[in-house]
Coordinates of N, CA and C in Angstrom, one line a residue:
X5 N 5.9 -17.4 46.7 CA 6.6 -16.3 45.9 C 8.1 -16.4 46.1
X6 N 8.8 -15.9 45.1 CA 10.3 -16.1 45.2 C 10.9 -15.0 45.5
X7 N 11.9 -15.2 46.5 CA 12.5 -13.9 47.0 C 13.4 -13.1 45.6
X8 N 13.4 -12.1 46.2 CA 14.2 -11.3 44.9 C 15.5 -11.9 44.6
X9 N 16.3 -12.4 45.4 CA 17.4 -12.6 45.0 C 17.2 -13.8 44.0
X10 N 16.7 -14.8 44.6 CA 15.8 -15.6 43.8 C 15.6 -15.1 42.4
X11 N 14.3 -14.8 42.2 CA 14.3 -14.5 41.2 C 15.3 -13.6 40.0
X12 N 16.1 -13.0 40.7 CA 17.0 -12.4 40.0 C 18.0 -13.7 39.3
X13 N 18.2 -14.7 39.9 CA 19.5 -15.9 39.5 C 18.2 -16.4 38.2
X14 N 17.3 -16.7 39.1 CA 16.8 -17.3 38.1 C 15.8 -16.7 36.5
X15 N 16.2 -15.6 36.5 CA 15.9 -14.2 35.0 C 17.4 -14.9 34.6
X16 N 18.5 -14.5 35.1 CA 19.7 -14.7 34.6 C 19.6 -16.2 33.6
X17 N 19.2 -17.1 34.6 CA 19.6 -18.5 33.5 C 18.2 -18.4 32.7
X18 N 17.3 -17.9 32.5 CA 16.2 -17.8 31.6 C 16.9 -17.1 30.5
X19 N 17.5 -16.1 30.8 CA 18.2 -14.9 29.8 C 19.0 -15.7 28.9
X20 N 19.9 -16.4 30.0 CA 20.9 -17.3 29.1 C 20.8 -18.2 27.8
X21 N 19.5 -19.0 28.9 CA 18.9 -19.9 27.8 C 17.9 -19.5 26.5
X22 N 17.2 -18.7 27.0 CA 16.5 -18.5 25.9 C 16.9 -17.2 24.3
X23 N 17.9 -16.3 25.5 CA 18.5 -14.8 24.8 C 18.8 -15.4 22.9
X24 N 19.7 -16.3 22.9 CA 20.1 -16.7 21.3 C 19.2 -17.1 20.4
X25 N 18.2 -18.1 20.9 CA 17.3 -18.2 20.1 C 16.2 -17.1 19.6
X26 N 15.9 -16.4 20.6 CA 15.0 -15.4 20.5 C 15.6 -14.1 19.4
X27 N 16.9 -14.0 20.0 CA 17.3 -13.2 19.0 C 17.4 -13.6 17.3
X28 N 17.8 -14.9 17.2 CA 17.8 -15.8 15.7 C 16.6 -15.5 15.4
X29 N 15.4 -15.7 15.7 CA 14.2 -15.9 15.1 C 13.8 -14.4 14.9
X30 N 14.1 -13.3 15.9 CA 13.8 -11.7 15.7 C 14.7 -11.8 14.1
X31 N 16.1 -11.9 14.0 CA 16.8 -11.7 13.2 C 15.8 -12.2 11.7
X32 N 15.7 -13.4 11.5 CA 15.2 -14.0 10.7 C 14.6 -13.4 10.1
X33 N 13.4 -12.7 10.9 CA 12.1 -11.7 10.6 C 12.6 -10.7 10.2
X34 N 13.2 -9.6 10.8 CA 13.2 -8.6 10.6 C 14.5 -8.1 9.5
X35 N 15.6 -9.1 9.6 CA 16.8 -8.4 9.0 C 17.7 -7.3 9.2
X36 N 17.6 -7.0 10.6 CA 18.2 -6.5 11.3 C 18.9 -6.3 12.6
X37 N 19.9 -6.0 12.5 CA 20.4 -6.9 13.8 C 20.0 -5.9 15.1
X38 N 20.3 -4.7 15.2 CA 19.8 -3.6 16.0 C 18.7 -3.8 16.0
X39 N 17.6 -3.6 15.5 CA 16.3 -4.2 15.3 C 15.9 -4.8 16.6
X40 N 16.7 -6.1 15.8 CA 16.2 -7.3 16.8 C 16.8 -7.7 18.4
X41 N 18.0 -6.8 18.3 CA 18.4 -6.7 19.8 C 17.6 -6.2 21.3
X42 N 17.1 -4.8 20.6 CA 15.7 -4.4 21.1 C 14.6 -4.8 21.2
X43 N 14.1 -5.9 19.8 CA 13.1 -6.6 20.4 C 12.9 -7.4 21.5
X44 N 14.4 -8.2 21.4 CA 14.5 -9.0 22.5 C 14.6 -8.8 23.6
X45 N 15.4 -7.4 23.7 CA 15.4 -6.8 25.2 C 14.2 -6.0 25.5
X46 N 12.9 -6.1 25.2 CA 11.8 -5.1 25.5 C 10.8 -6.6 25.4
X47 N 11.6 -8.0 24.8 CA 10.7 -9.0 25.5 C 10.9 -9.7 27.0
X48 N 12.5 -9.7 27.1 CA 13.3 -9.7 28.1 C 12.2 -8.6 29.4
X49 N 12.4 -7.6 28.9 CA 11.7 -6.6 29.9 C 9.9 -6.6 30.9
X50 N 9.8 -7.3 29.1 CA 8.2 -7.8 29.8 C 8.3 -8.9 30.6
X51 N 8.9 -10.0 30.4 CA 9.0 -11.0 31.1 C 9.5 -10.8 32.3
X52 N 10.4 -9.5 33.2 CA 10.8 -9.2 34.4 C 9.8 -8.5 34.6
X53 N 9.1 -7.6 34.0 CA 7.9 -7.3 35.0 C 6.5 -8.0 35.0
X54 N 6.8 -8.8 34.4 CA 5.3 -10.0 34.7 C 6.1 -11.0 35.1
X55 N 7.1 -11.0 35.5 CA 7.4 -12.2 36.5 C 6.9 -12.9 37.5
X56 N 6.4 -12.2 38.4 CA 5.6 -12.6 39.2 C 4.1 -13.5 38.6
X57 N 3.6 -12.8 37.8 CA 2.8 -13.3 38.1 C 2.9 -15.0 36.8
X58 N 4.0 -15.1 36.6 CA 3.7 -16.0 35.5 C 4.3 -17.1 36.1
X59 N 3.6 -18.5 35.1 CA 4.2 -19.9 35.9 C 5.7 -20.0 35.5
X60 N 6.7 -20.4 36.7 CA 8.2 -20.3 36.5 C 8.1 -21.8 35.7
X61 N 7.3 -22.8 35.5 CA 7.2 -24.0 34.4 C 8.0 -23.3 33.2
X62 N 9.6 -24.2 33.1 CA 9.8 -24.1 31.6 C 9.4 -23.7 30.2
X63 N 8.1 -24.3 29.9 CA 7.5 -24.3 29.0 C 6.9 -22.9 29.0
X64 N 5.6 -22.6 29.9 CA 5.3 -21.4 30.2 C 6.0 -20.3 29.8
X65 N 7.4 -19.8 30.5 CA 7.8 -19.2 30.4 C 8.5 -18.9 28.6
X66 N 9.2 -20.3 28.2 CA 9.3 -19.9 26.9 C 8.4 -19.9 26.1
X67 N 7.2 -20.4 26.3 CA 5.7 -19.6 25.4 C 5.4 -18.2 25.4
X68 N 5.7 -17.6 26.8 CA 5.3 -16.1 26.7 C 5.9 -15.9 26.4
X69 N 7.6 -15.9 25.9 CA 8.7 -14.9 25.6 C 8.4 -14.9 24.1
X70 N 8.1 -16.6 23.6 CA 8.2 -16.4 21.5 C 7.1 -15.5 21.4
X71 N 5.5 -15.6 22.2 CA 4.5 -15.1 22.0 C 4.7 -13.0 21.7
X72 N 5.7 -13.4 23.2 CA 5.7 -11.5 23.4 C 6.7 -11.2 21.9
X73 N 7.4 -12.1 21.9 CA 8.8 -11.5 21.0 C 7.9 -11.4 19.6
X74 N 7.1 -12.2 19.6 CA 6.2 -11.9 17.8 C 5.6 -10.9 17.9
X75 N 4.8 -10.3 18.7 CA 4.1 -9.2 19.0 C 4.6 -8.3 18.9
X76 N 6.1 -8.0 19.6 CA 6.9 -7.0 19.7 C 6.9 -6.8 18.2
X77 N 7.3 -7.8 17.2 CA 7.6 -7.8 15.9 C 6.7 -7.4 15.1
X78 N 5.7 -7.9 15.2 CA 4.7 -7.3 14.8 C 4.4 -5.4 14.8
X79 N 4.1 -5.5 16.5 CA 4.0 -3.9 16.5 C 5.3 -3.2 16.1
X80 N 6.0 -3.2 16.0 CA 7.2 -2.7 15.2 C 7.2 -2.6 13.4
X81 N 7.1 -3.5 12.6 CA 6.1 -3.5 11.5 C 5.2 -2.5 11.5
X82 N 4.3 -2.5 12.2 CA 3.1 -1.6 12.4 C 3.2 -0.5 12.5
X83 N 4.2 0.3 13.7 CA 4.4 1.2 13.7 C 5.1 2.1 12.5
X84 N 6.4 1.1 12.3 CA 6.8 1.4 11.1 C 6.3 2.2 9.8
X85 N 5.3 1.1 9.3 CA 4.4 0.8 8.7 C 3.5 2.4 8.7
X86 N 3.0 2.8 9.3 CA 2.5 3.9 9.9 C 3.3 4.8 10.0
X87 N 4.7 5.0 9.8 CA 5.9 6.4 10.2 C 5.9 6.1 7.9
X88 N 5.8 5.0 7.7 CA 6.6 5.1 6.4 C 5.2 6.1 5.6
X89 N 3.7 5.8 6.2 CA 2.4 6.1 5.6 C 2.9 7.7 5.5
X90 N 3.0 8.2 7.3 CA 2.7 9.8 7.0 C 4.1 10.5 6.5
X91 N 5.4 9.9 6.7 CA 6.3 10.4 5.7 C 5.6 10.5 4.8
X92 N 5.1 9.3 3.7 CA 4.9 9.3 2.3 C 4.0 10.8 2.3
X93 N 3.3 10.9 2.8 CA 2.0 12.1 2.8 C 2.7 12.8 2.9
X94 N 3.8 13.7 4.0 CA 4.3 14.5 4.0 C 5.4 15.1 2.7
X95 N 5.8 13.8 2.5 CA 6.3 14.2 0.7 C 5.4 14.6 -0.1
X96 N 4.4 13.9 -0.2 CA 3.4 14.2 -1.0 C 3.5 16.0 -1.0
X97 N 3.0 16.0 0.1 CA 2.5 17.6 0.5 C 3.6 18.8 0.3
X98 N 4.9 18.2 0.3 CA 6.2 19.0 0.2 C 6.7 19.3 -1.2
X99 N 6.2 18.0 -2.3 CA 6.1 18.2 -3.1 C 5.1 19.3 -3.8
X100 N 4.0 19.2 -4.2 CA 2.6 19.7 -3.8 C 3.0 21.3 -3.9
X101 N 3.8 21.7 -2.7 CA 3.8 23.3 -2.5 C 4.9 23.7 -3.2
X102 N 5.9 23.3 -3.4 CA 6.9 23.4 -4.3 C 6.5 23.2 -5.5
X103 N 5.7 22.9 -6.4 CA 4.9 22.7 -7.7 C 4.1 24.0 -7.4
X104 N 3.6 24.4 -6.8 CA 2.5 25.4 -7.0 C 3.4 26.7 -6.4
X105 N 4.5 26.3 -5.7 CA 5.3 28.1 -5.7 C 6.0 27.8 -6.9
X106 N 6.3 27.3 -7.9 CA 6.9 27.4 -9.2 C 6.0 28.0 -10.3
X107 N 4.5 27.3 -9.9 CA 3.5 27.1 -10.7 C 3.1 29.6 -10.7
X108 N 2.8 29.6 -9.3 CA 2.0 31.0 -9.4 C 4.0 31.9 -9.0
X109 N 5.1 31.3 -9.2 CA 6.1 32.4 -8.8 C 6.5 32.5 -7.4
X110 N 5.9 31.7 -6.5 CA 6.3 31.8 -5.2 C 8.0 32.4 -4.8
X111 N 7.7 31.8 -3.2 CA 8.9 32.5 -3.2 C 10.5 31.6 -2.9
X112 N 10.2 30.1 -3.9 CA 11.5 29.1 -4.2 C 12.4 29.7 -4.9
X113 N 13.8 29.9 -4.7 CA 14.4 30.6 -5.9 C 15.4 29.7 -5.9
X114 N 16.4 29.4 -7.0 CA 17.0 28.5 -7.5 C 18.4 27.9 -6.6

């Protein structure tokens, strides 16, 4: 196991190396730049607390970061996806009672 200081230099040149590209490919996807900053730092995040247990092998390591960072992307999408569903309904329904306090006189007044 690697001591913490250790490990801390060596997140740093992982960060280094991998931070630009990861961000490009979030960017690519998503089209935004905020967006994608946060993806990459909540992949960044996973990758320091599964540190341990993951192989420090090069490759390894950049397989789990593209893997976590599409997922991230993904569930983001998703959630999205899901905030845009019950907005829409909530319009719906906002609409809905505003049509029917017009409809019987309610109490909308101009």
């Amino acid at each position: 196991m690697l001591s913490s200081k250790k490990n801390e230099r060596l997140f740093s040149v992982l960060f280094d190396q991998h931070y630009q590209k990861l961000y490009n490919y979030s960017l690519k996807v998503t089209k935004q730049e905020d967006i994608s900053k946060d993806l990459v730092q909540e992949t960044f995040i996973k990758l320091w607390d599964n540190f341990h247990i993951i192989n420090t092998a090069s490759r390894s390591i950049e397989a789990f970061l593209i893997v976590t960072l599409k997922r991230k992307i993904v569930d983001f999408y998703r959630k999205n996806k899901t905030q845009e569903k019950h907005l829409d309904i909530y319009s719906k329904n906002i609409d809905l009672e505003v049509s029917l306090n017009k409809k019987w006189g309610g109490a909308e007044k101009p």
